[in-house]
Amino acid sequence: MEYNSITEFIQKKHYKVVNSYVKSHFNKEKCQYKSRRFLENVVLRDVKKIDIINTKNIQLLETELISFEIELIVTFLEKEFVNYAHAKKVIKKNVEEKVFVETNVMLNNGIKKMKFLSVKKEPYYKYIEGKTLTKHLVPYMSAKNLESYAESFLEKLCPEALNEPMVLPVNNIVKKLGLKKVYTKLPSNILGKICFRDVNKNICLDDGSISRCKAKKGTILINDNINKKYKTSENVAIVHECIHWLYHKNFFELLFILNPKIKSIFDMENLNFDIEKDYLITLNYIECFAQQLSYRIIMPKKTIIMKYEEEMAIIKRQYPNITKSEMCEKAIKVLAEYFNVSKLSMKIRLCQLGIKEAHGTYCYVDDQYHKPFEGANLVHYNTKEYLVSFKNAIKLYSKNPTLRKLLDERKIVYANGFFVLNNKLYIEYDENKKIVLTDYARSHIDECCLEFDISYDYKNKGYDASCYWLSSAISENKKNIDIDAKSIQNSRIIGVSGDMSVVIEELEEAEMLLMKMNKTFSDGLKLLFKKSGIASISDLSRLSKIDRKTLNSYFEGRTIPNLEKVLALCAALELYPSLSYRLIELAGLSLGRRGKPIDQLYMFLIGQCYHEGLDSWNERIKKVFKHEYLP
């Protein structure tokens, strides 16, 4: 960037006018020496130089009019005339004094109409939410007041939407703001852009072709594929850009001022921000803020609750025997279509508004849809979670000894996204031999499942971090999962996990086989193959993906497999964990001592997924290590 800050810009581009104003101010106050016969000392001060130090207390007066104070160090040449009865002496010295110049400027294609109002010796600090600006000219707006900002937006531009459920008339809002909407060809990752300056630019599309974009300042550009690829996104995209126009216009004006190379907002894609990385943080913040606020505007609090309660009453009459979370999921589908947003957006909005039963609806983990679940204490959607992806389950298993011990002892099992008590009341096997929750467990999720703390990676630590979670809530890459074993929920689950009825049944059968597996690898494999119920070596070859010739050499004791092939056999034979570890031991191998990250994954598969078979194991392995597979 050519200039690092507005302070540096004023120092280099407007120093002369600031200097002239300050000198003029102090020349008016200068003491005049009037008479040689005057016996008292007289001090004359001349401004020698000024140094611009900072700009502070930035306030928004109107849409493009801002005020701020320029902090200066003024160096005076001070002359003290000392008078005696018969002589006169002049003492000269330099004196520095800090002063503040109150200034108004208009930001419109550069700084216009710079006006100096006063010079003060003390700064005047004040904070008005929505009016006080950061050093990047972004209004300070607290995340806790987002609902009131949304209401203010609608009161000004569409007051009827505050009292009556409706699809927001975004085209009318665009007109009221003096903007224009245009459909154009844009890259697929860009749903919309707003022009803060005139645009006349070539834009590279996904297929490498070039689209000529020409638009005036105040034009909202909408991707002409938005209704084909993102059917419910156009209204959100338009409101999003209107928010930028209302609240962030001055930030982009500042970027244009500080870096003359930027001709339009499209130029920011390749801009090097290394000199001032705070600008990237601010860009991230305003995108999150606009996303948060746009959903609250599209889905106003009062009318959403009104429509939700109306739909729930209808659904309850139609489906009297389904759970409340299942009713809620049906209501979310109706509301999403009515307000023209995605089902996930509607779910998150209801969670924000305290609709507890919405938490367990429309859940997708590892690209798999989960039936609705509910519980008496499902709260804090953005900080607590019950569903955990397989990749995060492995991370938790690796780093948390308490959880690992519970899983290894099979007091807790990983049931297709949930860490649940190993009890027949709560778990069962589906048609793919995967452990899943029973219907009872889904209706009493906090009775049987561990809860996890979630947090999100964000860079905008200088702002309200809570304004970030919505955009991160659907991104697994930004989500951090951890467990507090001492929380009320988890300590209760761990406390009742001693009911070993299921574990004992499995363990007794495994113990009988373990007692017989005390010879060679070949003998152990023969025993397990006989008990597995697999009809032939050919079937074992198909299930383990190890050819028949190699398998015969294992059975005859001529060769011993490597670890990957032993694991493939464990998966194919669907061995109970203790049996898998004994077979690995008989092969002269060990698991967990090699120091390889993938070993934790193998141990998790042995302990939690032993009924699933090799194909399922490989699917799970690819979720964590894309290029690994067994055997």
JSON list of N, CA and C in Angstrom, two decimals, residues 97-146:
[
{"chain": "A", "resi": 97, "resn": "GLU", "atom": "N", "xyz": [4.59, 21.50, 22.22]},
{"chain": "A", "resi": 97, "resn": "GLU", "atom": "CA", "xyz": [3.27, 21.45, 22.84]},
{"chain": "A", "resi": 97, "resn": "GLU", "atom": "C", "xyz": [2.36, 20.55, 22.00]},
{"chain": "A", "resi": 98, "resn": "LYS", "atom": "N", "xyz": [1.61, 19.68, 22.68]},
{"chain": "A", "resi": 98, "resn": "LYS", "atom": "CA", "xyz": [0.68, 18.79, 21.97]},
{"chain": "A", "resi": 98, "resn": "LYS", "atom": "C", "xyz": [-0.66, 19.49, 21.83]},
{"chain": "A", "resi": 99, "resn": "VAL", "atom": "N", "xyz": [-1.19, 19.46, 20.60]},
{"chain": "A", "resi": 99, "resn": "VAL", "atom": "CA", "xyz": [-2.50, 20.07, 20.35]},
{"chain": "A", "resi": 99, "resn": "VAL", "atom": "C", "xyz": [-3.31, 19.13, 19.46]},
{"chain": "A", "resi": 100, "resn": "PHE", "atom": "N", "xyz": [-4.63, 19.39, 19.39]},
{"chain": "A", "resi": 100, "resn": "PHE", "atom": "CA", "xyz": [-5.54, 18.56, 18.61]},
{"chain": "A", "resi": 100, "resn": "PHE", "atom": "C", "xyz": [-6.40, 19.46, 17.72]},
{"chain": "A", "resi": 101, "resn": "VAL", "atom": "N", "xyz": [-6.37, 19.17, 16.43]},
{"chain": "A", "resi": 101, "resn": "VAL", "atom": "CA", "xyz": [-7.13, 19.96, 15.47]},
{"chain": "A", "resi": 101, "resn": "VAL", "atom": "C", "xyz": [-8.39, 19.19, 15.09]},
{"chain": "A", "resi": 102, "resn": "GLU", "atom": "N", "xyz": [-9.55, 19.75, 15.42]},
{"chain": "A", "resi": 102, "resn": "GLU", "atom": "CA", "xyz": [-10.81, 19.12, 15.06]},
{"chain": "A", "resi": 102, "resn": "GLU", "atom": "C", "xyz": [-11.08, 19.37, 13.58]},
{"chain": "A", "resi": 103, "resn": "THR", "atom": "N", "xyz": [-11.37, 18.25, 12.85]},
{"chain": "A", "resi": 103, "resn": "THR", "atom": "CA", "xyz": [-11.43, 18.32, 11.39]},
{"chain": "A", "resi": 103, "resn": "THR", "atom": "C", "xyz": [-12.65, 17.57, 10.86]},
{"chain": "A", "resi": 104, "resn": "ASN", "atom": "N", "xyz": [-13.28, 18.11, 9.83]},
{"chain": "A", "resi": 104, "resn": "ASN", "atom": "CA", "xyz": [-14.34, 17.41, 9.10]},
{"chain": "A", "resi": 104, "resn": "ASN", "atom": "C", "xyz": [-13.85, 17.16, 7.68]},
{"chain": "A", "resi": 105, "resn": "VAL", "atom": "N", "xyz": [-14.15, 15.96, 7.13]},
{"chain": "A", "resi": 105, "resn": "VAL", "atom": "CA", "xyz": [-13.81, 15.71, 5.73]},
{"chain": "A", "resi": 105, "resn": "VAL", "atom": "C", "xyz": [-14.96, 14.95, 5.07]},
{"chain": "A", "resi": 106, "resn": "MET", "atom": "N", "xyz": [-15.09, 15.12, 3.78]},
{"chain": "A", "resi": 106, "resn": "MET", "atom": "CA", "xyz": [-16.04, 14.38, 2.97]},
{"chain": "A", "resi": 106, "resn": "MET", "atom": "C", "xyz": [-15.26, 13.31, 2.20]},
{"chain": "A", "resi": 107, "resn": "LEU", "atom": "N", "xyz": [-15.71, 12.05, 2.29]},
{"chain": "A", "resi": 107, "resn": "LEU", "atom": "CA", "xyz": [-15.06, 10.96, 1.56]},
{"chain": "A", "resi": 107, "resn": "LEU", "atom": "C", "xyz": [-15.94, 10.57, 0.38]},
{"chain": "A", "resi": 108, "resn": "ASN", "atom": "N", "xyz": [-15.50, 10.94, -0.79]},
{"chain": "A", "resi": 108, "resn": "ASN", "atom": "CA", "xyz": [-16.24, 10.64, -2.01]},
{"chain": "A", "resi": 108, "resn": "ASN", "atom": "C", "xyz": [-15.26, 10.71, -3.16]},
{"chain": "A", "resi": 109, "resn": "ASN", "atom": "N", "xyz": [-14.78, 9.52, -3.58]},
{"chain": "A", "resi": 109, "resn": "ASN", "atom": "CA", "xyz": [-13.71, 9.46, -4.58]},
{"chain": "A", "resi": 109, "resn": "ASN", "atom": "C", "xyz": [-12.50, 10.28, -4.14]},
{"chain": "A", "resi": 110, "resn": "GLY", "atom": "N", "xyz": [-12.12, 10.07, -2.90]},
{"chain": "A", "resi": 110, "resn": "GLY", "atom": "CA", "xyz": [-11.01, 10.79, -2.30]},
{"chain": "A", "resi": 110, "resn": "GLY", "atom": "C", "xyz": [-11.49, 11.70, -1.19]},
{"chain": "A", "resi": 111, "resn": "ILE", "atom": "N", "xyz": [-10.54, 12.37, -0.52]},
{"chain": "A", "resi": 111, "resn": "ILE", "atom": "CA", "xyz": [-10.90, 13.30, 0.55]},
{"chain": "A", "resi": 111, "resn": "ILE", "atom": "C", "xyz": [-11.31, 14.63, -0.07]},
{"chain": "A", "resi": 112, "resn": "LYS", "atom": "N", "xyz": [-12.53, 15.06, 0.26]},
{"chain": "A", "resi": 112, "resn": "LYS", "atom": "CA", "xyz": [-13.05, 16.33, -0.28]},
{"chain": "A", "resi": 112, "resn": "LYS", "atom": "C", "xyz": [-13.44, 17.23, 0.91]},
{"chain": "A", "resi": 113, "resn": "LYS", "atom": "N", "xyz": [-13.37, 18.53, 0.67]},
{"chain": "A", "resi": 113, "resn": "LYS", "atom": "CA", "xyz": [-13.88, 19.52, 1.61]},
{"chain": "A", "resi": 113, "resn": "LYS", "atom": "C", "xyz": [-13.31, 19.34, 3.01]},
{"chain": "A", "resi": 114, "resn": "MET", "atom": "N", "xyz": [-11.98, 19.30, 3.12]},
{"chain": "A", "resi": 114, "resn": "MET", "atom": "CA", "xyz": [-11.37, 19.24, 4.45]},
{"chain": "A", "resi": 114, "resn": "MET", "atom": "C", "xyz": [-11.58, 20.58, 5.14]},
{"chain": "A", "resi": 115, "resn": "LYS", "atom": "N", "xyz": [-12.21, 20.53, 6.31]},
{"chain": "A", "resi": 115, "resn": "LYS", "atom": "CA", "xyz": [-12.56, 21.74, 7.04]},
{"chain": "A", "resi": 115, "resn": "LYS", "atom": "C", "xyz": [-12.05, 21.63, 8.48]},
{"chain": "A", "resi": 116, "resn": "PHE", "atom": "N", "xyz": [-11.28, 22.69, 8.90]},
{"chain": "A", "resi": 116, "resn": "PHE", "atom": "CA", "xyz": [-10.75, 22.72, 10.27]},
{"chain": "A", "resi": 116, "resn": "PHE", "atom": "C", "xyz": [-11.68, 23.56, 11.14]},
{"chain": "A", "resi": 117, "resn": "LEU", "atom": "N", "xyz": [-12.05, 23.00, 12.31]},
{"chain": "A", "resi": 117, "resn": "LEU", "atom": "CA", "xyz": [-13.03, 23.66, 13.16]},
{"chain": "A", "resi": 117, "resn": "LEU", "atom": "C", "xyz": [-12.42, 24.36, 14.37]},
{"chain": "A", "resi": 118, "resn": "SER", "atom": "N", "xyz": [-11.43, 23.74, 14.99]},
{"chain": "A", "resi": 118, "resn": "SER", "atom": "CA", "xyz": [-10.85, 24.33, 16.19]},
{"chain": "A", "resi": 118, "resn": "SER", "atom": "C", "xyz": [-9.53, 23.66, 16.53]},
{"chain": "A", "resi": 119, "resn": "VAL", "atom": "N", "xyz": [-8.77, 24.31, 17.39]},
{"chain": "A", "resi": 119, "resn": "VAL", "atom": "CA", "xyz": [-7.54, 23.76, 17.94]},
{"chain": "A", "resi": 119, "resn": "VAL", "atom": "C", "xyz": [-7.72, 23.64, 19.45]},
{"chain": "A", "resi": 120, "resn": "LYS", "atom": "N", "xyz": [-7.46, 22.43, 19.99]},
{"chain": "A", "resi": 120, "resn": "LYS", "atom": "CA", "xyz": [-7.66, 22.20, 21.42]},
{"chain": "A", "resi": 120, "resn": "LYS", "atom": "C", "xyz": [-6.38, 21.62, 22.02]},
{"chain": "A", "resi": 121, "resn": "LYS", "atom": "N", "xyz": [-6.23, 21.87, 23.31]},
{"chain": "A", "resi": 121, "resn": "LYS", "atom": "CA", "xyz": [-5.05, 21.32, 24.00]},
{"chain": "A", "resi": 121, "resn": "LYS", "atom": "C", "xyz": [-5.32, 19.95, 24.59]},
{"chain": "A", "resi": 122, "resn": "GLU", "atom": "N", "xyz": [-6.59, 19.55, 24.68]},
{"chain": "A", "resi": 122, "resn": "GLU", "atom": "CA", "xyz": [-6.95, 18.24, 25.20]},
{"chain": "A", "resi": 122, "resn": "GLU", "atom": "C", "xyz": [-7.90, 17.57, 24.21]},
{"chain": "A", "resi": 123, "resn": "PRO", "atom": "N", "xyz": [-7.72, 16.26, 23.98]},
{"chain": "A", "resi": 123, "resn": "PRO", "atom": "CA", "xyz": [-8.65, 15.55, 23.08]},
{"chain": "A", "resi": 123, "resn": "PRO", "atom": "C", "xyz": [-10.01, 15.40, 23.74]},
{"chain": "A", "resi": 124, "resn": "TYR", "atom": "N", "xyz": [-11.02, 15.34, 22.91]},
{"chain": "A", "resi": 124, "resn": "TYR", "atom": "CA", "xyz": [-12.38, 15.15, 23.42]},
{"chain": "A", "resi": 124, "resn": "TYR", "atom": "C", "xyz": [-12.83, 13.74, 23.08]},
{"chain": "A", "resi": 125, "resn": "TYR", "atom": "N", "xyz": [-12.74, 12.85, 24.06]},
{"chain": "A", "resi": 125, "resn": "TYR", "atom": "CA", "xyz": [-13.10, 11.44, 23.82]},
{"chain": "A", "resi": 125, "resn": "TYR", "atom": "C", "xyz": [-14.60, 11.25, 23.96]},
{"chain": "A", "resi": 126, "resn": "LYS", "atom": "N", "xyz": [-15.19, 10.53, 23.00]},
{"chain": "A", "resi": 126, "resn": "LYS", "atom": "CA", "xyz": [-16.59, 10.15, 23.12]},
{"chain": "A", "resi": 126, "resn": "LYS", "atom": "C", "xyz": [-16.82, 8.86, 22.34]},
{"chain": "A", "resi": 127, "resn": "TYR", "atom": "N", "xyz": [-17.79, 8.08, 22.79]},
{"chain": "A", "resi": 127, "resn": "TYR", "atom": "CA", "xyz": [-18.10, 6.82, 22.13]},
{"chain": "A", "resi": 127, "resn": "TYR", "atom": "C", "xyz": [-19.60, 6.74, 21.91]},
{"chain": "A", "resi": 128, "resn": "ILE", "atom": "N", "xyz": [-19.99, 6.63, 20.65]},
{"chain": "A", "resi": 128, "resn": "ILE", "atom": "CA", "xyz": [-21.39, 6.45, 20.29]},
{"chain": "A", "resi": 128, "resn": "ILE", "atom": "C", "xyz": [-21.45, 5.23, 19.38]},
{"chain": "A", "resi": 129, "resn": "GLU", "atom": "N", "xyz": [-22.10, 4.16, 19.85]},
{"chain": "A", "resi": 129, "resn": "GLU", "atom": "CA", "xyz": [-22.14, 2.93, 19.06]},
{"chain": "A", "resi": 129, "resn": "GLU", "atom": "C", "xyz": [-22.81, 3.18, 17.72]},
{"chain": "A", "resi": 130, "resn": "GLY", "atom": "N", "xyz": [-22.13, 2.72, 16.68]},
{"chain": "A", "resi": 130, "resn": "GLY", "atom": "CA", "xyz": [-22.63, 2.92, 15.33]},
{"chain": "A", "resi": 130, "resn": "GLY", "atom": "C", "xyz": [-22.15, 4.20, 14.69]},
{"chain": "A", "resi": 131, "resn": "LYS", "atom": "N", "xyz": [-21.61, 5.13, 15.52]},
{"chain": "A", "resi": 131, "resn": "LYS", "atom": "CA", "xyz": [-21.11, 6.41, 15.01]},
{"chain": "A", "resi": 131, "resn": "LYS", "atom": "C", "xyz": [-19.60, 6.54, 15.20]},
{"chain": "A", "resi": 132, "resn": "THR", "atom": "N", "xyz": [-19.08, 6.02, 16.31]},
{"chain": "A", "resi": 132, "resn": "THR", "atom": "CA", "xyz": [-17.64, 6.05, 16.52]},
{"chain": "A", "resi": 132, "resn": "THR", "atom": "C", "xyz": [-16.99, 5.03, 15.60]},
{"chain": "A", "resi": 133, "resn": "LEU", "atom": "N", "xyz": [-15.91, 5.45, 14.90]},
{"chain": "A", "resi": 133, "resn": "LEU", "atom": "CA", "xyz": [-15.28, 4.60, 13.89]},
{"chain": "A", "resi": 133, "resn": "LEU", "atom": "C", "xyz": [-13.92, 4.11, 14.35]},
{"chain": "A", "resi": 134, "resn": "THR", "atom": "N", "xyz": [-13.54, 2.93, 13.84]},
{"chain": "A", "resi": 134, "resn": "THR", "atom": "CA", "xyz": [-12.19, 2.43, 14.07]},
{"chain": "A", "resi": 134, "resn": "THR", "atom": "C", "xyz": [-11.22, 3.23, 13.21]},
{"chain": "A", "resi": 135, "resn": "LYS", "atom": "N", "xyz": [-9.93, 2.92, 13.37]},
{"chain": "A", "resi": 135, "resn": "LYS", "atom": "CA", "xyz": [-8.93, 3.63, 12.55]},
{"chain": "A", "resi": 135, "resn": "LYS", "atom": "C", "xyz": [-9.09, 3.31, 11.07]},
{"chain": "A", "resi": 136, "resn": "HIS", "atom": "N", "xyz": [-9.84, 2.24, 10.77]},
{"chain": "A", "resi": 136, "resn": "HIS", "atom": "CA", "xyz": [-10.11, 1.88, 9.38]},
{"chain": "A", "resi": 136, "resn": "HIS", "atom": "C", "xyz": [-11.50, 2.36, 8.93]},
{"chain": "A", "resi": 137, "resn": "LEU", "atom": "N", "xyz": [-12.10, 3.22, 9.73]},
{"chain": "A", "resi": 137, "resn": "LEU", "atom": "CA", "xyz": [-13.37, 3.88, 9.41]},
{"chain": "A", "resi": 137, "resn": "LEU", "atom": "C", "xyz": [-14.56, 2.92, 9.36]},
{"chain": "A", "resi": 138, "resn": "VAL", "atom": "N", "xyz": [-14.49, 1.88, 10.20]},
{"chain": "A", "resi": 138, "resn": "VAL", "atom": "CA", "xyz": [-15.59, 0.94, 10.35]},
{"chain": "A", "resi": 138, "resn": "VAL", "atom": "C", "xyz": [-16.30, 1.24, 11.65]},
{"chain": "A", "resi": 139, "resn": "PRO", "atom": "N", "xyz": [-17.64, 1.36, 11.66]},
{"chain": "A", "resi": 139, "resn": "PRO", "atom": "CA", "xyz": [-18.34, 1.67, 12.91]},
{"chain": "A", "resi": 139, "resn": "PRO", "atom": "C", "xyz": [-18.16, 0.56, 13.95]},
{"chain": "A", "resi": 140, "resn": "TYR", "atom": "N", "xyz": [-17.96, 0.97, 15.19]},
{"chain": "A", "resi": 140, "resn": "TYR", "atom": "CA", "xyz": [-17.98, 0.01, 16.29]},
{"chain": "A", "resi": 140, "resn": "TYR", "atom": "C", "xyz": [-19.42, -0.40, 16.52]},
{"chain": "A", "resi": 141, "resn": "MET", "atom": "N", "xyz": [-19.72, -1.68, 16.29]},
{"chain": "A", "resi": 141, "resn": "MET", "atom": "CA", "xyz": [-21.08, -2.18, 16.44]},
{"chain": "A", "resi": 141, "resn": "MET", "atom": "C", "xyz": [-21.02, -3.53, 17.16]},
{"chain": "A", "resi": 142, "resn": "SER", "atom": "N", "xyz": [-21.61, -3.61, 18.32]},
{"chain": "A", "resi": 142, "resn": "SER", "atom": "CA", "xyz": [-21.52, -4.79, 19.15]},
{"chain": "A", "resi": 142, "resn": "SER", "atom": "C", "xyz": [-22.39, -5.92, 18.62]},
{"chain": "A", "resi": 143, "resn": "ALA", "atom": "N", "xyz": [-21.85, -7.14, 18.69]},
{"chain": "A", "resi": 143, "resn": "ALA", "atom": "CA", "xyz": [-22.61, -8.32, 18.23]},
{"chain": "A", "resi": 143, "resn": "ALA", "atom": "C", "xyz": [-23.88, -8.52, 19.03]},
{"chain": "A", "resi": 144, "resn": "LYS", "atom": "N", "xyz": [-23.87, -8.12, 20.30]},
{"chain": "A", "resi": 144, "resn": "LYS", "atom": "CA", "xyz": [-25.05, -8.34, 21.13]},
{"chain": "A", "resi": 144, "resn": "LYS", "atom": "C", "xyz": [-26.24, -7.46, 20.71]},
{"chain": "A", "resi": 145, "resn": "ASN", "atom": "N", "xyz": [-25.97, -6.44, 19.89]},
{"chain": "A", "resi": 145, "resn": "ASN", "atom": "CA", "xyz": [-27.04, -5.53, 19.45]},
{"chain": "A", "resi": 145, "resn": "ASN", "atom": "C", "xyz": [-27.45, -5.75, 17.99]},
{"chain": "A", "resi": 146, "resn": "LEU", "atom": "N", "xyz": [-27.09, -6.90, 17.43]},
{"chain": "A", "resi": 146, "resn": "LEU", "atom": "CA", "xyz": [-27.40, -7.16, 16.02]},
{"chain": "A", "resi": 146, "resn": "LEU", "atom": "C", "xyz": [-28.90, -7.14, 15.74]}
]
